[in-house]
XYZ file of C-alpha atoms in Angstrom:
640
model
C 34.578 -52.526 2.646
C 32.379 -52.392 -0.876
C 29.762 -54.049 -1.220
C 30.331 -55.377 -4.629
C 33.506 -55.691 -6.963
C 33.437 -57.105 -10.333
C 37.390 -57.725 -11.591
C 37.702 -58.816 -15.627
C 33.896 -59.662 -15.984
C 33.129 -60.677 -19.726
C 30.015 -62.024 -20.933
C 29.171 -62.728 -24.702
C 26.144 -62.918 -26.716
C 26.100 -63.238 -30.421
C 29.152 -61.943 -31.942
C 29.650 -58.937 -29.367
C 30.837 -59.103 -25.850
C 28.522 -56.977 -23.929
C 30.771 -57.120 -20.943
C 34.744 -56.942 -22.156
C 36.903 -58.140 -18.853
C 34.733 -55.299 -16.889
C 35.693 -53.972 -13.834
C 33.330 -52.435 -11.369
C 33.185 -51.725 -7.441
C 30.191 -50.631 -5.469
C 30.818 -48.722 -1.899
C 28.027 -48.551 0.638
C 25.814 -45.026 0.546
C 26.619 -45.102 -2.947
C 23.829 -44.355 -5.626
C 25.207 -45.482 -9.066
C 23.112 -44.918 -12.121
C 23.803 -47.282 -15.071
C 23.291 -45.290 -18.344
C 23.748 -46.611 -22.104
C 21.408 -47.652 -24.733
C 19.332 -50.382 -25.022
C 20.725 -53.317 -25.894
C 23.812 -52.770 -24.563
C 23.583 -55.240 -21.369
C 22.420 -52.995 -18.916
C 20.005 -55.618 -17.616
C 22.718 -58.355 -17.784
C 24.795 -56.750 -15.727
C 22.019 -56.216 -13.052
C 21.836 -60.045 -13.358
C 25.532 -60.762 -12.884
C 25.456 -58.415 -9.555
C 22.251 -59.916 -8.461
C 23.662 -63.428 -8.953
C 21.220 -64.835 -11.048
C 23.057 -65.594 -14.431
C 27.111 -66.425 -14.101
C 29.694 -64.063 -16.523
C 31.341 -66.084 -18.681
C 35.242 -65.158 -17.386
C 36.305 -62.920 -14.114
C 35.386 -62.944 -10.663
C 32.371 -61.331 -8.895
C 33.074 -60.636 -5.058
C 30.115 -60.016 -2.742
C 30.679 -59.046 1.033
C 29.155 -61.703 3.075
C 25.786 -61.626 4.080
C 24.268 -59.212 1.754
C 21.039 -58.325 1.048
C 19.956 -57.625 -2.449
C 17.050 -55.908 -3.115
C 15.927 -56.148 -6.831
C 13.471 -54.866 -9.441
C 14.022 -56.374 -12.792
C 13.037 -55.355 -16.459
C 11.321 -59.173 -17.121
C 8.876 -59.956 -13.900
C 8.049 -63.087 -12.760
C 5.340 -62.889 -10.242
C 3.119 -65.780 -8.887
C -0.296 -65.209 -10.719
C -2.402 -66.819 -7.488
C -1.043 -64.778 -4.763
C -2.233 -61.653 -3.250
C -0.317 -58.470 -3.808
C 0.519 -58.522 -0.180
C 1.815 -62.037 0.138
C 4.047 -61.339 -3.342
C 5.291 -57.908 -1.659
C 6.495 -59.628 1.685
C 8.307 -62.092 -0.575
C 10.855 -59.388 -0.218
C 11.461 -60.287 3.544
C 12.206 -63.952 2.733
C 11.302 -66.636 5.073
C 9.398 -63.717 7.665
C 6.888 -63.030 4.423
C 5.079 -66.540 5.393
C 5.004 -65.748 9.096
C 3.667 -62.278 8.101
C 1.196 -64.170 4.978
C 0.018 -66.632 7.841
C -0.650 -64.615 10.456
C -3.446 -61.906 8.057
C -4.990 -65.696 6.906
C -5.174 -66.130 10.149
C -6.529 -63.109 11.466
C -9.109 -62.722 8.555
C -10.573 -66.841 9.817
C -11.050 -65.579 13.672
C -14.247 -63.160 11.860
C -15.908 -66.401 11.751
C -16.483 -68.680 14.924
C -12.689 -68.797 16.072
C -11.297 -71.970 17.366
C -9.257 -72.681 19.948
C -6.682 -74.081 17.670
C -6.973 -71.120 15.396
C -6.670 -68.864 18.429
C -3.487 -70.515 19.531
C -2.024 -70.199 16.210
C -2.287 -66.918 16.238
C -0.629 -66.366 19.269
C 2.359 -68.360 17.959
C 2.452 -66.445 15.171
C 2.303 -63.218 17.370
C 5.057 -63.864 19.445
C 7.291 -64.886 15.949
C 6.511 -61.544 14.391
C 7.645 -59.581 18.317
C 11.226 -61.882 18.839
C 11.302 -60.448 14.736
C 10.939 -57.132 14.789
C 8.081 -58.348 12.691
C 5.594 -55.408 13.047
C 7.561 -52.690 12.046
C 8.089 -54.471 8.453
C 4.600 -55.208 8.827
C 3.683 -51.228 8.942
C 6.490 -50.290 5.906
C 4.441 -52.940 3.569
C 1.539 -51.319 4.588
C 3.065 -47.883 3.723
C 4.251 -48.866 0.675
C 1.575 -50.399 -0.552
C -0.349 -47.450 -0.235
C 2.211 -45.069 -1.848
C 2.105 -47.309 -4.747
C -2.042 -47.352 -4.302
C -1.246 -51.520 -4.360
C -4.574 -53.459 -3.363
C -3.424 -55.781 -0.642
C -5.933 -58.622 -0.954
C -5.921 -58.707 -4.906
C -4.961 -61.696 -7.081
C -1.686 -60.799 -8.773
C -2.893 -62.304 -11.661
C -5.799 -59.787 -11.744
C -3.665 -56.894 -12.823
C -2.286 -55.123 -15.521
C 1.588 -55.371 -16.734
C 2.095 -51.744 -14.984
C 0.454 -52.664 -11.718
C 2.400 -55.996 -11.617
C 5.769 -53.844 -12.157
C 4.481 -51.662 -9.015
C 4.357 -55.015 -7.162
C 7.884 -56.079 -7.853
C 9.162 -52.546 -7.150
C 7.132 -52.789 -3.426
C 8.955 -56.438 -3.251
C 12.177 -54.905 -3.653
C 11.020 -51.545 -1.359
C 10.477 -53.688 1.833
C 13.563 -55.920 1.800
C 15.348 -52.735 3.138
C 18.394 -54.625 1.526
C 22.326 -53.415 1.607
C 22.207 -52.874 -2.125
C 19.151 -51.921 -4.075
C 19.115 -53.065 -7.928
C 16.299 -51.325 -9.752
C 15.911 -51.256 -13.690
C 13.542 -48.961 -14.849
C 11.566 -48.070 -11.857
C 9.775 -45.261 -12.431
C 8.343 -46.905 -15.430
C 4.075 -46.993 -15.229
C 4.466 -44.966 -12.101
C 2.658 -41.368 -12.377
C 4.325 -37.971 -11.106
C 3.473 -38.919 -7.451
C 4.699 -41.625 -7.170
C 7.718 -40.869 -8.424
C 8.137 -38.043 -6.391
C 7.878 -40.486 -3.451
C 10.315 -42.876 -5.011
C 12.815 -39.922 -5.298
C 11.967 -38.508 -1.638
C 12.880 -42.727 -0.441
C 15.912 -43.469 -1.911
C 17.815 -40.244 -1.563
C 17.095 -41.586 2.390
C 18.072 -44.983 1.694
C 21.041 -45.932 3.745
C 22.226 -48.759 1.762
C 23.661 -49.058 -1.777
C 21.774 -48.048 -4.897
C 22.318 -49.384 -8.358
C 19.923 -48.138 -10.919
C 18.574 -47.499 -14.545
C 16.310 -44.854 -15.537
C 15.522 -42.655 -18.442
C 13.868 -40.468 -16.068
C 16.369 -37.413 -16.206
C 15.232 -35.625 -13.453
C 15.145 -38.510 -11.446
C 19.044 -39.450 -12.318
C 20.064 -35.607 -11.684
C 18.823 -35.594 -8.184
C 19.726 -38.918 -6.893
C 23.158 -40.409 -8.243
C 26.172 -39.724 -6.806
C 28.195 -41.357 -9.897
C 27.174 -42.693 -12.984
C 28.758 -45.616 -14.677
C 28.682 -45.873 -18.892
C 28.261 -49.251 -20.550
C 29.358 -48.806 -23.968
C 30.595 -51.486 -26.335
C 31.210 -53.818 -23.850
C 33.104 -51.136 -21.503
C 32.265 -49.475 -18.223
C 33.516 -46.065 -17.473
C 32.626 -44.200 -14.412
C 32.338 -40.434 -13.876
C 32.070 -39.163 -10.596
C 29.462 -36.277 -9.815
C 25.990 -35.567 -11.320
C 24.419 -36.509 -14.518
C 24.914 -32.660 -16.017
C 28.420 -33.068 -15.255
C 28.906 -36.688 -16.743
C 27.238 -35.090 -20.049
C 30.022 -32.024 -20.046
C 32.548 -35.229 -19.473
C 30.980 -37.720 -21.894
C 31.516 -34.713 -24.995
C 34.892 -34.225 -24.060
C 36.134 -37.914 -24.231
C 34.203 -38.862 -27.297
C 36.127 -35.816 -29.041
C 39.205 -37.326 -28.016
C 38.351 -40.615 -28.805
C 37.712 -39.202 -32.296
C 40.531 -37.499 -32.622
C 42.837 -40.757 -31.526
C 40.662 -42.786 -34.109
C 42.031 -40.500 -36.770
C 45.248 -40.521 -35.744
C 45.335 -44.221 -36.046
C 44.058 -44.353 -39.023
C 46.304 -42.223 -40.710
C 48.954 -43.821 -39.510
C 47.489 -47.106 -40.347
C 47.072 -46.268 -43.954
C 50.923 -44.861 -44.403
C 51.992 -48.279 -43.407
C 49.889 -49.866 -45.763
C 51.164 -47.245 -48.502
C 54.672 -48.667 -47.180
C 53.941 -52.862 -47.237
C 52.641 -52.083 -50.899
C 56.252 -50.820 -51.877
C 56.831 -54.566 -52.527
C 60.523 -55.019 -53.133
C 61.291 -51.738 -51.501
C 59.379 -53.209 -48.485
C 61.373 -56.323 -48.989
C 64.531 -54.616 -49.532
C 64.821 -52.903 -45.750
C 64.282 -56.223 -44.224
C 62.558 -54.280 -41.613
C 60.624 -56.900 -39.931
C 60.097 -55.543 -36.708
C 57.838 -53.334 -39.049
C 55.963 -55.463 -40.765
C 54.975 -56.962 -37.718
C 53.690 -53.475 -36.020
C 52.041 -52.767 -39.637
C 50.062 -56.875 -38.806
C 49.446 -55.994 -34.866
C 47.898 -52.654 -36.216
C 45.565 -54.065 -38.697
C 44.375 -56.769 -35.709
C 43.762 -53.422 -33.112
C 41.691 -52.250 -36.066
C 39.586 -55.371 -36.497
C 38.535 -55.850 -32.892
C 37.640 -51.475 -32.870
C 33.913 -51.252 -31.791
C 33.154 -47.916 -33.187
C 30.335 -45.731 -31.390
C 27.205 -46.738 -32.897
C 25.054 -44.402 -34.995
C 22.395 -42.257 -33.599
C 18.262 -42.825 -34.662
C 17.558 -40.872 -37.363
C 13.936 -40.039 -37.275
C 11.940 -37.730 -39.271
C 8.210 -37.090 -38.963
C 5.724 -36.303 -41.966
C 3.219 -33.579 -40.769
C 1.123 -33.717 -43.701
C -0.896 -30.867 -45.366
C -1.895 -27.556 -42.997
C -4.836 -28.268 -40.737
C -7.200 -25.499 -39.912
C -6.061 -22.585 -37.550
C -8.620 -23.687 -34.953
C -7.598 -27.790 -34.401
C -9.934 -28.652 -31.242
C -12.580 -26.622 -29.067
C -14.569 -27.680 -25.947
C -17.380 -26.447 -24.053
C -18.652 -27.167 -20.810
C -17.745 -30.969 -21.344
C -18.900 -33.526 -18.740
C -18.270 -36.644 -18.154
C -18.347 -39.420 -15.498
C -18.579 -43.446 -14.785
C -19.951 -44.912 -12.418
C -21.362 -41.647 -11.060
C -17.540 -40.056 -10.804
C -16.794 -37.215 -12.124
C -13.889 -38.002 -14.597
C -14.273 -34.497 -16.338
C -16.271 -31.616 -15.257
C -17.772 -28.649 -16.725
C -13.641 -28.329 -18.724
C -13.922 -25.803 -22.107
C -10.724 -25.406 -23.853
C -9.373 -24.406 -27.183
C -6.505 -26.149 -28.977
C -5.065 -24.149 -31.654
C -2.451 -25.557 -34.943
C 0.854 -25.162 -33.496
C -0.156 -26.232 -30.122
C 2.239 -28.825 -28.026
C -0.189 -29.379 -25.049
C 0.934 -32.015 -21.874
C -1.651 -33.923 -20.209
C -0.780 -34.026 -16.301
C -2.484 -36.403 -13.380
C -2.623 -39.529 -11.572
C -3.129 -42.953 -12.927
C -6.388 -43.290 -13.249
C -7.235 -39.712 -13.090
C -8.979 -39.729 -17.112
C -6.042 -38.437 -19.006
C -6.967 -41.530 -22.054
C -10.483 -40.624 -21.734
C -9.806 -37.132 -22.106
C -7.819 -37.515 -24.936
C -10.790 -39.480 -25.904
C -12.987 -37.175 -25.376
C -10.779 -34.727 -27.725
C -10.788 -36.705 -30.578
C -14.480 -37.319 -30.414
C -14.042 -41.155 -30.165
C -16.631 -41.381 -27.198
C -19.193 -39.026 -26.777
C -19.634 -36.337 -23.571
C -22.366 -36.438 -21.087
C -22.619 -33.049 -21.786
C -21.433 -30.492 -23.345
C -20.023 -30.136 -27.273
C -16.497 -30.972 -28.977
C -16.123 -28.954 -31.881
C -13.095 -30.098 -34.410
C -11.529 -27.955 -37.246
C -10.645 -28.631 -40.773
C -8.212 -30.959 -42.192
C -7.012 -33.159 -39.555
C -4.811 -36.095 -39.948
C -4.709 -37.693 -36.226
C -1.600 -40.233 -35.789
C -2.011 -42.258 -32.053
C 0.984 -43.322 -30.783
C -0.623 -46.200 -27.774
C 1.292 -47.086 -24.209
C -0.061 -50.173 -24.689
C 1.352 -51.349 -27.931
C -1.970 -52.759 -29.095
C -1.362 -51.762 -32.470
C 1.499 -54.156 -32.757
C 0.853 -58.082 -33.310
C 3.787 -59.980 -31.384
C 3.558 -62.859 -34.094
C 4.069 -61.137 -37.255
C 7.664 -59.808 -37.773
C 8.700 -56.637 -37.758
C 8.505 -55.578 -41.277
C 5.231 -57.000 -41.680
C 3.755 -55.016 -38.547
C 5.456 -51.968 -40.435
C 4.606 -52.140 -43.613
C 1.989 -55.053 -43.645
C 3.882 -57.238 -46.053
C 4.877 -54.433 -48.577
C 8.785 -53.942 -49.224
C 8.824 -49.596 -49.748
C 6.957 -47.171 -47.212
C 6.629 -43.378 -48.148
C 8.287 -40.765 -45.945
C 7.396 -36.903 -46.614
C 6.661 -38.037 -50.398
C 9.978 -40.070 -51.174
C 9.500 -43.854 -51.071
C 12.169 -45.889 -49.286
C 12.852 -49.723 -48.748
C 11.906 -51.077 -45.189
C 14.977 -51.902 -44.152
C 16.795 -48.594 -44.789
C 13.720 -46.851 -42.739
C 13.999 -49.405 -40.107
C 17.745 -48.784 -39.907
C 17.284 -45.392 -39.194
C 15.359 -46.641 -35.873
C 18.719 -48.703 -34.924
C 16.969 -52.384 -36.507
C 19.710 -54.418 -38.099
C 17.995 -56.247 -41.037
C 18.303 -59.465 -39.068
C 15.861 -57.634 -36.469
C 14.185 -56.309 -38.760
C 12.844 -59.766 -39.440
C 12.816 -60.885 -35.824
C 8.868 -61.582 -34.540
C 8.200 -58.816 -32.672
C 7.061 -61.007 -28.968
C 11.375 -61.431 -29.217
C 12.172 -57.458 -28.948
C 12.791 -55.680 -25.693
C 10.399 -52.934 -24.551
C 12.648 -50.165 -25.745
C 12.572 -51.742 -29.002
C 9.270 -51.944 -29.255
C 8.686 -48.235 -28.224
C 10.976 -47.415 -31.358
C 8.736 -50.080 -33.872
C 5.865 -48.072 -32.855
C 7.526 -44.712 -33.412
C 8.847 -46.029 -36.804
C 5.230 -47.133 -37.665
C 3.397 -43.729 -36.644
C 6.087 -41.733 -38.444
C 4.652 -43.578 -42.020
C 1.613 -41.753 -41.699
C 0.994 -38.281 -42.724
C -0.661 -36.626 -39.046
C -1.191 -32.729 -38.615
C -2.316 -33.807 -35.374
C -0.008 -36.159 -33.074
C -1.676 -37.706 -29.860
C 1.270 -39.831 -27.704
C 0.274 -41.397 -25.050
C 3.623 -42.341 -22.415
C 6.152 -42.786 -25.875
C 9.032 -42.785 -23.550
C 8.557 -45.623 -21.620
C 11.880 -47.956 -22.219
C 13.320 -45.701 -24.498
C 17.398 -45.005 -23.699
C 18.255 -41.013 -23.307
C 19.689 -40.449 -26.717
C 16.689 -42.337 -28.358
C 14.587 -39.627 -25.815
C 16.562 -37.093 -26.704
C 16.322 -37.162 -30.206
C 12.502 -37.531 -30.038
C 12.520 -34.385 -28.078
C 13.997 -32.474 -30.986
C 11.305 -33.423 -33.136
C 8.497 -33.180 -31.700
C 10.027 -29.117 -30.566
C 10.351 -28.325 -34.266
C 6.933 -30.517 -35.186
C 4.940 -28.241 -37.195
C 1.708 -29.634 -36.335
C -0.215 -30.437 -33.310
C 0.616 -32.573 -30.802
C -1.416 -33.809 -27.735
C 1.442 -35.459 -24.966
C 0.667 -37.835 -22.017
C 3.595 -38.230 -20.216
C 4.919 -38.977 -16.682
C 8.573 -37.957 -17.588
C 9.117 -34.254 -16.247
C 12.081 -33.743 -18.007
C 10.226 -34.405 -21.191
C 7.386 -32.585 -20.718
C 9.800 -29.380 -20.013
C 11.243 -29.728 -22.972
C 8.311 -30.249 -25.569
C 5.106 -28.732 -24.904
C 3.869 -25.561 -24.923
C 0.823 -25.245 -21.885
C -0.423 -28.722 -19.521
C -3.727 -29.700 -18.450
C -3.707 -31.023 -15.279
C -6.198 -33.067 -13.458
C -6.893 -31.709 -9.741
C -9.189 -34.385 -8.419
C -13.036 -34.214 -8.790
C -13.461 -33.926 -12.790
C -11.166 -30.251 -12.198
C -8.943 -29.576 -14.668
C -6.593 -26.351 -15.077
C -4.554 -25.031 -17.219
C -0.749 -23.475 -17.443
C 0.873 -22.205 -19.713
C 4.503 -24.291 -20.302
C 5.612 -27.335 -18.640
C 6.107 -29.277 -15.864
C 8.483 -26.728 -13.608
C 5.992 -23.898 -14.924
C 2.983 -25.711 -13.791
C 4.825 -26.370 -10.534
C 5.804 -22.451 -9.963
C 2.334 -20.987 -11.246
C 0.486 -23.481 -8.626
C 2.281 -22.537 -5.388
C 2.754 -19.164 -6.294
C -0.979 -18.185 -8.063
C -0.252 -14.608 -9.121
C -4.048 -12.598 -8.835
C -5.897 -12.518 -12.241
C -6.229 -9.389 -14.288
C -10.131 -8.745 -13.665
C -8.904 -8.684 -9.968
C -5.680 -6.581 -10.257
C -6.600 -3.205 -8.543
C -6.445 -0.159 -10.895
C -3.201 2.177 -11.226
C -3.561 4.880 -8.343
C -1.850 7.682 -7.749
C 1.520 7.635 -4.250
C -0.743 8.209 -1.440
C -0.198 11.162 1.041
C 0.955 11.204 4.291
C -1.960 11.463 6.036
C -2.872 8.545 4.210
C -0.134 6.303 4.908
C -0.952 7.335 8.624
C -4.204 5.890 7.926
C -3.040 2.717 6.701
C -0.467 1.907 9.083
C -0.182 -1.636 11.209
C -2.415 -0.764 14.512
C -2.033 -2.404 17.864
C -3.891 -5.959 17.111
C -7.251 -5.316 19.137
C -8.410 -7.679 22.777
C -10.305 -10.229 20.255
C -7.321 -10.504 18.551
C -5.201 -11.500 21.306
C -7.652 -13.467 22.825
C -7.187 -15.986 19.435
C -3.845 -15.306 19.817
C -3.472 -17.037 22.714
C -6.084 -19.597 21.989
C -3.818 -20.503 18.716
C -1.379 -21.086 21.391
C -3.256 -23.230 23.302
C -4.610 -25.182 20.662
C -1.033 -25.349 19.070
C 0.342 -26.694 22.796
C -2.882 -29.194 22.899
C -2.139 -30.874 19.165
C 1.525 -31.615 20.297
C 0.284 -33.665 23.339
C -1.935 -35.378 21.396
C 0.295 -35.690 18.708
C 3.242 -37.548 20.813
C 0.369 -39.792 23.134
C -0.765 -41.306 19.930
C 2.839 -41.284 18.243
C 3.829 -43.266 21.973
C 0.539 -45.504 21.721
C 1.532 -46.626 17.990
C 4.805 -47.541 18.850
C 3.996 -50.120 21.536
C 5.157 -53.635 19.568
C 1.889 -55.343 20.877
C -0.766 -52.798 19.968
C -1.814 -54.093 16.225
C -2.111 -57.133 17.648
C -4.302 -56.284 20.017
C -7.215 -54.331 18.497
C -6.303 -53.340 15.000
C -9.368 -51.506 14.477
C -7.780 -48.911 17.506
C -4.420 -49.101 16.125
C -5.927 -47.928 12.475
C -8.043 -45.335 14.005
C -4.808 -44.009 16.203
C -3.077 -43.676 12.699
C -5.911 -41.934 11.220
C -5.668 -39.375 14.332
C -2.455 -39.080 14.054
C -2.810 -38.331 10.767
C -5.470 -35.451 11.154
C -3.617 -34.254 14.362
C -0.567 -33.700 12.054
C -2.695 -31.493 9.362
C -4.827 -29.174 12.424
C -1.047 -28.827 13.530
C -0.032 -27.176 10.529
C -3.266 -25.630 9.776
C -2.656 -23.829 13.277
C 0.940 -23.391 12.703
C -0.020 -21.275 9.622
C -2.860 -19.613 11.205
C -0.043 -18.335 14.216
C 2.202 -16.957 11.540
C -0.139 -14.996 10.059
C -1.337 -13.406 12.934
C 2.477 -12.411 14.336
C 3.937 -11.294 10.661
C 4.129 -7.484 11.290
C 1.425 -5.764 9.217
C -0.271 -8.581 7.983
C -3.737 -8.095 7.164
C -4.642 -10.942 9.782
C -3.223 -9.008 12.593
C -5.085 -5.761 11.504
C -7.984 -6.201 10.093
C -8.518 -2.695 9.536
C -5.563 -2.827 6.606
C -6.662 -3.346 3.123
C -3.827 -3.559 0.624
């Protein structure tokens, strides 16, 4: 039985239907990725499944009883609740047994009463008949995937933390069908690698958009198109939707043509006039009106972005060199003792955590704060254009010429002067957009505003910092070409692997501590260079000549030696010790009543089991090593 089916859904805004009698069905297991460009009604039809807005003709079937599970692109979070509270929202009415019993717990610090102490054990026996301790460990595990501070005020945090709070709210439900729009969006490479990890184990049904490519390759199992006011499904992966996608716009093109042409001979015919007239052919004249109505109500694809990028005069060959830079807040180590050298040409990625320093190192390049210690050195020449995730640049009042062009009516691109609103059409802005305040446009819209805006000014150096948040694939896509064949500098923060791949030219990532290394390429190079560190050259042994026989009979694997299988066995033992204690504290965790009990044991079992698990690996490895045939662990004597 599906879970959802949509039959002749339409829904109409402004002159366009953005849902055209739409079917759709949704089967459990399933993990559906809606893909088409913004604007489209990707989000609208999120809000038809979801239930919150009604289409305006068809029928939308749900199976009874489910549970949906949503993340959507607007949030709407209680400012004066705690992050926890908002996240166990997503349980419905056991979130205020859960929200009542922590108050609860946190008042019996101080001088418990009896009445307090009875409460509690109401409350306790609620969350036991409700299975309510196991959802109360998953918040607590995805809150700290997420790094979500429980106790905080959601009004205390930034737009990207509050869109990690909705996505935990939707997280815990474990619902039947998961709706999530845009979800990696603000999240860093870890956490999106934990997102991916969850939902290809998610049992339920998954509905999603993402312009996270890698993210859409791995997990959906079919991905749906909505495109002028249609939705057509293609089975399989997202390389072999693409391979699809070609092939029916090509033969969409080529029936277009055909139409036409035959459209135009029967217009050449009707003009005949008395000839026309004359073969009383009605039953043509008729076809000739029915085709010019078909040609009316044709919603041709819409035109790509066209976006070009002025790179300004040559900057010197050396753009940016550091030295033994420091620096720290707070007495952390943000960067530490990092020296590099950025030379013209260079595409270089920025890599780490939220929070790790990546703006402050970028900072730190540009010399707008100074280094605790250490010296940034810049060439000659440079024309720096910032591209800034958080769209300070742009006032939401003011239109969105005037935040473009600041009132004028031309800008200058590469030398040649243009009108505003043929630039801003290249950027997919209608001119009645283009005069729309800017606090009305979408996030992907404003993403391409403040890519229209950079690309005014001349810049031999480009600094981005997360441009493709919001921004549809093609839009991404066509970004990605430019900045490949950008003859300048460019300095790229970005959580989108895919992206990264594609553009720059060597990463910096942040390892924890202030550390920061660097690879050459992108993303998938960083990720092959780090678990497979080849030895430097300085430590490469020098050429030598076959050795002889009696040599090789030197260096051959020996019998490992008494002290060697005395740790042997003591691996063993240690190995057979780890797994006891490994399933007595799994066992004691388990037991419904134990949180409630003492949760300063039940935390400290978790953090046993927790360094049980890594000594268990630790020894695992340690056990390989020392039975892998000829392995310098197992003879020490061997040097290779």
């Amino acid at each position: 039985m599906p879970l959802i089916s949509l039959d002749k859904v339409s829904t109409t805004f402004g002159h366009h239907a953005l849902l055209d009698h739409t079917d759709l069905i949704i089967e459990p297991g399933e993990r559906v990725c809606l893909v088409g460009r913004n604007g489209t009604g990707k989000s609208t039809l999120m809000q038809i499944i979801a239930g919150t807005i009604l289409p305006d003709d068809g029928v939308v079937w749900r199976q009874p009883g489910l549970r949906i599970g949503r993340l959507a692109q607007d949030l709407a979070l209680a400012e004066e609740r705690t992050v926890f509270d908002t996240v166990a929202e997503g349980l419905g009415d056991l979130a205020a047994v859960l929200s009542d019993y922590r108050r609860t717990l946190a008042l019996l610090d101080h001088n418990p009463t009896d009445a307090q102490l009875q409460h509690l054990h109401d409350l306790q026996h609620q969350l036991e008949i409700r299975d309510g301790w196991r959802f109360q460990q998953r918040i607590d595990t995805v809150l700290s995937r997420l790094e979500l501070p429980a106790d905080k005020l959601v009004g205390e945090l930034s737009g990207g933390w509050k869109r990690r709070v909705a996505l935990a709210q939707a997280l815990v439900s474990e619902p039947d069908l998961l709706l999530l729009d845009e979800p990696t969006n603000h999240l860093d490479i870890a956490a999106i690698t934990w997102l991916e990890e969850l939902l290809l184990n998610f049992n339920g049904g998954l509905l999603f958009i993402t312009h996270d490519r890698s993210l859409l390759q791995r997990l959906a199992t079919r991905i749906i198109e909505l495109d002028r006011g249609q939705l057509t499904s293609w089975p399989g992966d997202y390389r072999h939707y693409l391979q699809k996608k070609q092939e029916m716009l090509a033969v969409e093109v080529d029936h277009a043509a055909k139409f036409d042409k035959r459209l135009a001979q029967e217009e050449v015919w009707i003009r005949k006039g008395i000839q026309a007239r004359r073969t009383r052919n009605e039953g043509r004249v008729r076809g000739l009106y029915t085709l010019r109505e078909e040609r009316a109500r044709r919603r041709t694809q819409p035109g790509q972005a066209r976006i070009a990028l002025d790179s300004g005069a040559l900057s010197g060959k050396l753009v940016i060199e550091m030295e033994d830079v420091c620096k720290s807040y707070d007495g952390k180590a943000v960067v530490s003792n990092f020296s590099t050298r950025i030379m013209r040409g260079d595409r270089v990625g920025l890599i780490g955590p939220n929070g790790a320093g990546k703006t402050t190192l970028l900072k730190l390049l540009l010399d707008e704060i100074p280094p605790d210690s250490g010296s940034v050195r810049h060439g000659t020449k440079l024309q720096v254009a910032y591209f800034d995730q958080l769209r300070a640049q742009l006032d939401p009042e003011r239109t969105v010429i005037d935040n473009l062009s600041l009132g004028g009516d031309m800008v200058t691109i590469n030398g040649v002067s243009r009108h505003v609103i043929s630039y801003m059409q290249d950027f997919l802005f209608s001119p009645a957009r283009a005069r729309s305040p800017v606090k009305s446009l979408s996030g992907g819209e404003c993403n391409r505003l403040l890519l229209a805006r950079l690309f005014t000014q001349p810049a031999n150096l480009l600094v981005m910092d997360e441009p493709t948040n919001d921004l549809d694939i093609e839009t991404l896509e066509l970004l990605e070409e430019l900045l490949a064949s950008y003859a300048g500098t460019l300095l790229l923060v970005s959580h989108d692997r895919t992206f990264l791949d594609n553009v720059v030219t060597s990463v910096l990532v942040f390892e924890g501590e202030g550390r920061i290394a660097e690879y050459v390429g992108g993303y998938a190079d960083w990720q092959r260079q780090s678990k497979q560190q080849a030895p430097s050259a300085a430590s490469l042994p020098a050429p030598v000549k076959k050795p002889s026989a009696k040599e090789q009979a030197k260096a051959a694997p020996r019998k490992a030696s008494y002290k060697e299988q005395r740790e042997l066995e003591s691996v063993h033992a240690r190995i057979e010790a780890l797994e006891a204690e490994q399933k007595h504290l799994t066992a004691l965790l388990a037991q419904p009543d134990f949180y409630q009990r003492d949760k300063a044991a039940f935390l400290a079992a978790t953090q046993q089991l927790e360094d049980a698990g890594k000594a268990l690996r630790a020894a695992y490895a340690r056990w390989e090593e020392m039975e892998r045939p000829g392995d310098e662990a197992s003879s020490p004597g061997v040097r290779h």
